[in-house]
Short mmCIF file of C-alpha atoms in Angstrom, two decimals:
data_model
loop_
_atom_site.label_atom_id
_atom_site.label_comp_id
_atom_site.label_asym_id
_atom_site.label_seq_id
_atom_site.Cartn_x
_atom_site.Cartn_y
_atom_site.Cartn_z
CA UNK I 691 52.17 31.95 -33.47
CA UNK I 692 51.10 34.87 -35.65
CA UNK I 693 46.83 35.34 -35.97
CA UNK I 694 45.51 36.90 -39.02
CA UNK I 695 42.09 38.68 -39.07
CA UNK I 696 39.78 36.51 -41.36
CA UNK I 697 38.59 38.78 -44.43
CA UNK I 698 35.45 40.78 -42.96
CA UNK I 699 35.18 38.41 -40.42
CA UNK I 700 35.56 38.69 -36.84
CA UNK I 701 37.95 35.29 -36.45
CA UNK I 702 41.31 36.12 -35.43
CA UNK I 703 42.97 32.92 -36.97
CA UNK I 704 46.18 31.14 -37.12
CA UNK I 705 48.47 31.98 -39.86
CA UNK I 706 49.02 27.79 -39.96
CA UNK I 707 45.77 25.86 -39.90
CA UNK I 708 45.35 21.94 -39.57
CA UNK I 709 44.09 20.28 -42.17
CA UNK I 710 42.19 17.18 -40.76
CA UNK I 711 41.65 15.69 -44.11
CA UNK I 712 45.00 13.80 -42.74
CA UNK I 713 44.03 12.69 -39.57
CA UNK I 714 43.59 8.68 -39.37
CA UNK I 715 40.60 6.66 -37.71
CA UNK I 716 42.22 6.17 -33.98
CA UNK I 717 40.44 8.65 -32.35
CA UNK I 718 42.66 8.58 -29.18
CA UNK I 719 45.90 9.35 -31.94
CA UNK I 720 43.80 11.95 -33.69
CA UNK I 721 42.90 13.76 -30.05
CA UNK I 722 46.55 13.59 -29.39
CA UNK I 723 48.00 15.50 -32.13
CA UNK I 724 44.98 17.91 -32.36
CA UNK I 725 45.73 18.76 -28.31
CA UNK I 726 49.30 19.69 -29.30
CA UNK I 727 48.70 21.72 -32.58
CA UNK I 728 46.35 23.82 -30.41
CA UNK I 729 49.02 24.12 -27.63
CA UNK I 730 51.43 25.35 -30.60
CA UNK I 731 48.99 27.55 -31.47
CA UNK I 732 47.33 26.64 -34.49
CA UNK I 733 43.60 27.36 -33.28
CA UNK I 734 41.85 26.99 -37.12
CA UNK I 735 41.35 23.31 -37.45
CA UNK I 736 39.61 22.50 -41.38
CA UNK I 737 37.48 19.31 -41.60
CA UNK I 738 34.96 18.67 -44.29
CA UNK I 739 31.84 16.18 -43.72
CA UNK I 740 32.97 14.26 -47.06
CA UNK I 741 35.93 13.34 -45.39
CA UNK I 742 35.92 9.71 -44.09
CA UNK I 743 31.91 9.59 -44.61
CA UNK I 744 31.93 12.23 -41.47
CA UNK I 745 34.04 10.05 -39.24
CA UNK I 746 36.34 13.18 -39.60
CA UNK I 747 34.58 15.54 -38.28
CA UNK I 748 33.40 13.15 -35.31
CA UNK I 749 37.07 12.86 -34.43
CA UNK I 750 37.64 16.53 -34.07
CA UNK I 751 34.41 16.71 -31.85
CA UNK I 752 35.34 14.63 -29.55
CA UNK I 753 38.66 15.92 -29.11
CA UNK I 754 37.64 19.33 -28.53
CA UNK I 755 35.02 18.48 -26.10
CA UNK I 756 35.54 21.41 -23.35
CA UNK I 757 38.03 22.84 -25.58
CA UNK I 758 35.14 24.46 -27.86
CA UNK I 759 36.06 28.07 -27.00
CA UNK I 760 40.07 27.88 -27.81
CA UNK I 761 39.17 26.57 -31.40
CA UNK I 762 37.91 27.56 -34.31
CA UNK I 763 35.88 24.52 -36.34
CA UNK I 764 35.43 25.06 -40.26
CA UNK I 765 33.52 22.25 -42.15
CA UNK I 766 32.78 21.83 -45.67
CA UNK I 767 29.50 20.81 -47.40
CA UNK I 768 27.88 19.93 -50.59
CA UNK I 769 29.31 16.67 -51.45
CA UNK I 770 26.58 13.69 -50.70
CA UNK I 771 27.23 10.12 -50.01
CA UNK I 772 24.92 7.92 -52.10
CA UNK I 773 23.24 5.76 -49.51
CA UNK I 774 25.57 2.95 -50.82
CA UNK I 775 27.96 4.03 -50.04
CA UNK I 776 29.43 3.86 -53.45
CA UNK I 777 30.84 7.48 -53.82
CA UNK I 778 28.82 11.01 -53.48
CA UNK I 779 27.02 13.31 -55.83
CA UNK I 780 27.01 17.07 -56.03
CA UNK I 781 24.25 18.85 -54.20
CA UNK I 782 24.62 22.46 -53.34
CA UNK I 783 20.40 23.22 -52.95
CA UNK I 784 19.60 24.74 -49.74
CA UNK I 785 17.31 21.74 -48.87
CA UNK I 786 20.28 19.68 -49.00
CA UNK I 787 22.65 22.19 -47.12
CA UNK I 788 20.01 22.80 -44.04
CA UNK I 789 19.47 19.33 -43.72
CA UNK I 790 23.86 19.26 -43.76
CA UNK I 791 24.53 21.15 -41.34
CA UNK I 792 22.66 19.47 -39.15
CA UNK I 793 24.52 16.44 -38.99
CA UNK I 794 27.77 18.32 -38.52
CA UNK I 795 26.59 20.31 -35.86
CA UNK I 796 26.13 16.46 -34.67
CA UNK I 797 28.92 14.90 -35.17
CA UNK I 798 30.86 17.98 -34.54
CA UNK I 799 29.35 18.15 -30.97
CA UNK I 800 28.92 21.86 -30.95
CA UNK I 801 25.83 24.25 -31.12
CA UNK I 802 27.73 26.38 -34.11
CA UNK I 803 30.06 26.39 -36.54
CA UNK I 804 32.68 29.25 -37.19
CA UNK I 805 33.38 28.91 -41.13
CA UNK I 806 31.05 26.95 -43.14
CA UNK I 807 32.21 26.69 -46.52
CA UNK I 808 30.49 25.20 -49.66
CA UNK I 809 32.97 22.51 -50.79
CA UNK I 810 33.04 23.20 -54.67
CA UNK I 811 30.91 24.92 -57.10
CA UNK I 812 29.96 25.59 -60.20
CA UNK I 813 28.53 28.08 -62.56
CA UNK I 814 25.64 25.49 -63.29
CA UNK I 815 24.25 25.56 -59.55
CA UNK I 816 21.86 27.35 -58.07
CA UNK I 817 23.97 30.18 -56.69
CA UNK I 818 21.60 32.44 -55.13
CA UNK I 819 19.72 29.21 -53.60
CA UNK I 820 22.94 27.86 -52.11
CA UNK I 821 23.74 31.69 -50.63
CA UNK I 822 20.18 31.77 -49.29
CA UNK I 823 20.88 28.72 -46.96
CA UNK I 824 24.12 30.08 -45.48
CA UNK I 825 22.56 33.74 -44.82
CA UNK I 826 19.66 31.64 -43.06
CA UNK I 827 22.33 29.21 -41.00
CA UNK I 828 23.76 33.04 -40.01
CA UNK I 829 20.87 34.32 -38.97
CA UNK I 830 19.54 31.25 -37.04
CA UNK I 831 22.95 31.42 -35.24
CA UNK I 832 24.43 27.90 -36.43
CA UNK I 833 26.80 29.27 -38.46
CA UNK I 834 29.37 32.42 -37.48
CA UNK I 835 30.45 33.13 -41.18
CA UNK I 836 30.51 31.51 -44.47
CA UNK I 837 33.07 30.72 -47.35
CA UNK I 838 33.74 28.89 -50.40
CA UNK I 839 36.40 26.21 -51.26
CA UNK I 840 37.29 26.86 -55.19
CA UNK I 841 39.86 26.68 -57.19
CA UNK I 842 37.96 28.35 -60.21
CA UNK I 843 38.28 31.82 -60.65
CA UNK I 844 34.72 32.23 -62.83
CA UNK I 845 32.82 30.87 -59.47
CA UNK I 846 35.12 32.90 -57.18
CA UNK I 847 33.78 35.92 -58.94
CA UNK I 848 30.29 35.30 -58.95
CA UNK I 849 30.37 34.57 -55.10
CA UNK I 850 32.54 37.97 -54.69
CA UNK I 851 29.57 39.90 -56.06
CA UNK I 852 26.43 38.15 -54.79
CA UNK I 853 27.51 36.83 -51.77
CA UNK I 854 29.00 37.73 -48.03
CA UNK I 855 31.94 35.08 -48.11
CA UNK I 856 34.73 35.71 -46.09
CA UNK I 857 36.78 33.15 -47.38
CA UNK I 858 38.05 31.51 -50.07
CA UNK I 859 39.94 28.25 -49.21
CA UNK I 860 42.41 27.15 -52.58
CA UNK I 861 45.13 25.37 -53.54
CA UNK I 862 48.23 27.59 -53.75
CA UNK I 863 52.10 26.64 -54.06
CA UNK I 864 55.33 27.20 -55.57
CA UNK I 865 54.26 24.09 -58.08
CA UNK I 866 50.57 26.25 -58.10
CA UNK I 867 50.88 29.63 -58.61
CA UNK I 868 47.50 30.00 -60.95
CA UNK I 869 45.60 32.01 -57.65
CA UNK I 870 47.88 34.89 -58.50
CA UNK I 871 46.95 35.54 -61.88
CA UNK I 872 43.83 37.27 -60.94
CA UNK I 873 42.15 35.77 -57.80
CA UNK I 874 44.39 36.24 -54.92
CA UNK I 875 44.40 40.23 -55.88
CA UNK I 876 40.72 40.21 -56.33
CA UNK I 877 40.06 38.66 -52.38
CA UNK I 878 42.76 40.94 -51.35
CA UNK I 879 40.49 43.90 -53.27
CA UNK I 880 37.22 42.91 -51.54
CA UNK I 881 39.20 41.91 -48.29
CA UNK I 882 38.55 38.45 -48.59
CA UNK I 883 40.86 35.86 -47.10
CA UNK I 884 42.66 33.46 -48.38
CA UNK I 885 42.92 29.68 -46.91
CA UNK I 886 45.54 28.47 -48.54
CA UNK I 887 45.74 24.62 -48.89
CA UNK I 888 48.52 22.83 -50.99
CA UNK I 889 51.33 24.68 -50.07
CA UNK I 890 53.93 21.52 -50.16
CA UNK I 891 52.69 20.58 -53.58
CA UNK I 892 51.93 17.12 -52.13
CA UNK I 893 55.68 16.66 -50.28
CA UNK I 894 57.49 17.01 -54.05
CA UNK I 895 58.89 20.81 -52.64
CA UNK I 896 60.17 19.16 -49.40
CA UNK I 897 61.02 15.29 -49.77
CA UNK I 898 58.59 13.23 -52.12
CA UNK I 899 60.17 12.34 -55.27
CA UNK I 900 59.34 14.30 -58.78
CA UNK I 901 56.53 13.58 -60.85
CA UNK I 902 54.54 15.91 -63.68
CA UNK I 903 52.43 18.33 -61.81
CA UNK I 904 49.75 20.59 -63.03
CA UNK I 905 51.67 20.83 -66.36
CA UNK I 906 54.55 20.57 -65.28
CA UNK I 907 57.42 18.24 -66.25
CA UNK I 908 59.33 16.11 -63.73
CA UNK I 909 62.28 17.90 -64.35
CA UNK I 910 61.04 21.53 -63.59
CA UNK I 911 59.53 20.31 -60.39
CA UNK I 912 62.72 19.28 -59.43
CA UNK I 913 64.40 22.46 -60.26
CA UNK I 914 61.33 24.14 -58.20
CA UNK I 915 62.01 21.75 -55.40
CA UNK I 916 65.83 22.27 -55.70
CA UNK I 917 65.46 26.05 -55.61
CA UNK I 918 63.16 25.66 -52.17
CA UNK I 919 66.06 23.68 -50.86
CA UNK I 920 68.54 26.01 -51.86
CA UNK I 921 66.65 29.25 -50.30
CA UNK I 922 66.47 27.39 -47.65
CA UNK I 923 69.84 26.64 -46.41
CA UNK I 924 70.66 27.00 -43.63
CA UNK I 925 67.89 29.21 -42.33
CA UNK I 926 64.91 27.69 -42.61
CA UNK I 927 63.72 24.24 -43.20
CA UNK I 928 62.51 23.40 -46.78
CA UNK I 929 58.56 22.98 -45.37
CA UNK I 930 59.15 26.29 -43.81
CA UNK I 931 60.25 27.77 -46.94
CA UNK I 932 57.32 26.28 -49.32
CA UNK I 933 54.74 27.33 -46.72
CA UNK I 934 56.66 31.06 -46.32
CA UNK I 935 56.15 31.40 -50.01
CA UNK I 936 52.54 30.41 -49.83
CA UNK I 937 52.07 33.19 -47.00
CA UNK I 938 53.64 35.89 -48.39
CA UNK I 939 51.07 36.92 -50.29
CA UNK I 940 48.81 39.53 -48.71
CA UNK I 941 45.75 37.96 -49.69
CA UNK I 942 46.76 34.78 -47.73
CA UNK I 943 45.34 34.97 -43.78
CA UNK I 944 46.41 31.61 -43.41
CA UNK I 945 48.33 27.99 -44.61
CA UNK I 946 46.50 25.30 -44.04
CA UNK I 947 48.59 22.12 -43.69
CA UNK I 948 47.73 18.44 -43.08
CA UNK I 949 49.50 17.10 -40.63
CA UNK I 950 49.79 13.14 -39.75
CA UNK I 951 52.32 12.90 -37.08
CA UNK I 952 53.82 14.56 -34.46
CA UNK I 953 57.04 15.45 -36.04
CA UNK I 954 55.11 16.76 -39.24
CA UNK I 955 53.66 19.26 -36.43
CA UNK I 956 57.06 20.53 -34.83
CA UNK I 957 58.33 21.13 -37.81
CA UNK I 958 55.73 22.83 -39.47
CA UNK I 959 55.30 25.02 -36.47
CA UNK I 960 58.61 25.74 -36.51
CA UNK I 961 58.19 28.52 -38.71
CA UNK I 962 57.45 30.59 -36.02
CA UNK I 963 61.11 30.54 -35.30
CA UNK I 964 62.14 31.02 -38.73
CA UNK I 965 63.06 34.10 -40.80
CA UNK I 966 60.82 35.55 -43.05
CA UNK I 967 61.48 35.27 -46.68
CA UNK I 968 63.51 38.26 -47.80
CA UNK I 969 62.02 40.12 -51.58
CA UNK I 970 64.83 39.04 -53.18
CA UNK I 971 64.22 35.45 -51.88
CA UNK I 972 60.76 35.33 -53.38
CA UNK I 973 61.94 36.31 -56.50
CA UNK I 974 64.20 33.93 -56.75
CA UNK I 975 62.00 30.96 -56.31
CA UNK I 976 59.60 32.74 -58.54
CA UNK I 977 62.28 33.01 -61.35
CA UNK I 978 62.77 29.09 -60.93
CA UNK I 979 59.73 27.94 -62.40
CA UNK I 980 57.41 29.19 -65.27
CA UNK I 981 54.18 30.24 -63.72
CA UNK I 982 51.22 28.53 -64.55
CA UNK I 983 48.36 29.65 -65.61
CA UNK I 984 44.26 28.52 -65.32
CA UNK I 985 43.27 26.90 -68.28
CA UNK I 986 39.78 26.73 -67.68
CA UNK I 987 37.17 28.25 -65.81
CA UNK I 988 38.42 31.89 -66.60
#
């Protein structure tokens, strides 16, 4: 497995991540899978305490009980569940964030987390407030490093200049290729990574069926899917290729990928094995599909 430096960080980090957003509710399973991804390699594993009303991120602590210093733990926070249970409300204060973390660092079963990122934004929050309560978490040592989780370039900017991020986790794919209109060259500029999440376009780039994405038609997704395929014959898998794409970009330190099964894993890690993508390959999946652009939140 290849390791990226994080951005200005000090986390030497998998250039495939797990993305336990996919993980199920048998905690026995979950600790299985987890066990193997790490003996791959993969040692970034991205939970979120929205996820599964923080049953996610109670899975992942128990399976790296006495594992703690092969892995590196990133959570998410500023989505709250309404004590009903009915759904959750944005809340990126630092009251709400300090009181947070706490209950990952709970459920998480660990005296730290490495990346803490804030799990949305927007230009209506209290920005400096919400930077305030990570540089505390830093300095009070239950945090390593903080990032954001955006897919809006105006809020990606604003946390570039005020704040010490050093990450940026967005979606990012063949079928997604708004982060290179300005962002991914602005990280790369500051030195900021890049988690990049999305990078199978929800299976329609390897073996889900066609539907309008993102502006897209069913029919160009199908020529982008049939131009992965055709790329990736008989080199590479078609996952391999779609997450190759995703990582050639310098501002990318790493994919991260949710995984369900067991076979999902080998064969995403296979791309350890598999040859890069040449220039003239990335152009030609480029010159597939129309790029998209942001329509909003420029």
């Amino acid at each position: 497995m290849k390791y990226n430096l994080l951005g200005n960080s000090g986390l030497q980090v998998s250039e495939i991540s797990f993305g336990c957003m996919s993980l199920g509710e048998d905690h026995v399973e979950n600790a299985r899978i987890l066990h193997q991804a790490l003996d791959e390699g993969i040692n970034l594993f991205d939970t979120a305490d929205l996820y599964g009303q923080g049953l996610n991120e109670i899975s992942v602590g128990r399976a790296f009980q006495g594992k703690r210093d092969k892995v590196i733990l990133a959570t998410k926070v500023g989505n709250q569940w309404r004590k009903d249970g009915s759904g959750w409300d944005w809340n990126p204060t630092k009251a709400y964030i300090l009181e947070a973390v706490e209950q990952s660092l709970q459920r998480l079963q660990t005296d730290y987390i490495d990346l803490y990122q804030l799990h949305g934004g927007t230009l209506d929050d209290p920005i400096d407030e919400t930077i305030e309560a990570f540089e505390l978490l830093k300095q009070q040592g239950k945090i390593r490093y903080y990032g954001i989780s955006s897919i809006r370039p105006n809020v990606i900017r604003e946390y570039v200049r005020r704040s010490g991020i050093v990450s940026v986790m967005m979606q990012y794919s063949l079928l997604d290729r708004r982060p290179e209109e300005t962002c991914l060259g602005l990280l790369e500029q500051h030195k900021i990574g890049v988690l990049a999440r999305g990078s199978l376009a929800k299976g329609m780039l390897v073996n889900k069926p066609a539907q309008p994405f993102l502006g897209y038609s069913a029919e160009e997704v199908k020529q982008a899917a049939a131009a992965i395929q055709l790329v990736s014959n008989p080199q590479r898998s078609k996952a391999e290729t779609a997450v190759q794409y995703v990582l050639h970009h310098p501002a990318v330190t790493t994919a991260v990928v949710g995984i369900r099964t067991l076979t999902h894993l080998q064969e995403i890690t296979g791309i350890q094995q598999a040859p890069l993508l040449s220039e003239e390959e990335i152009q030609q999946l480029q010159k597939s599909i129309k790029a998209n652009s942001y329509s909003e939140h420029q």
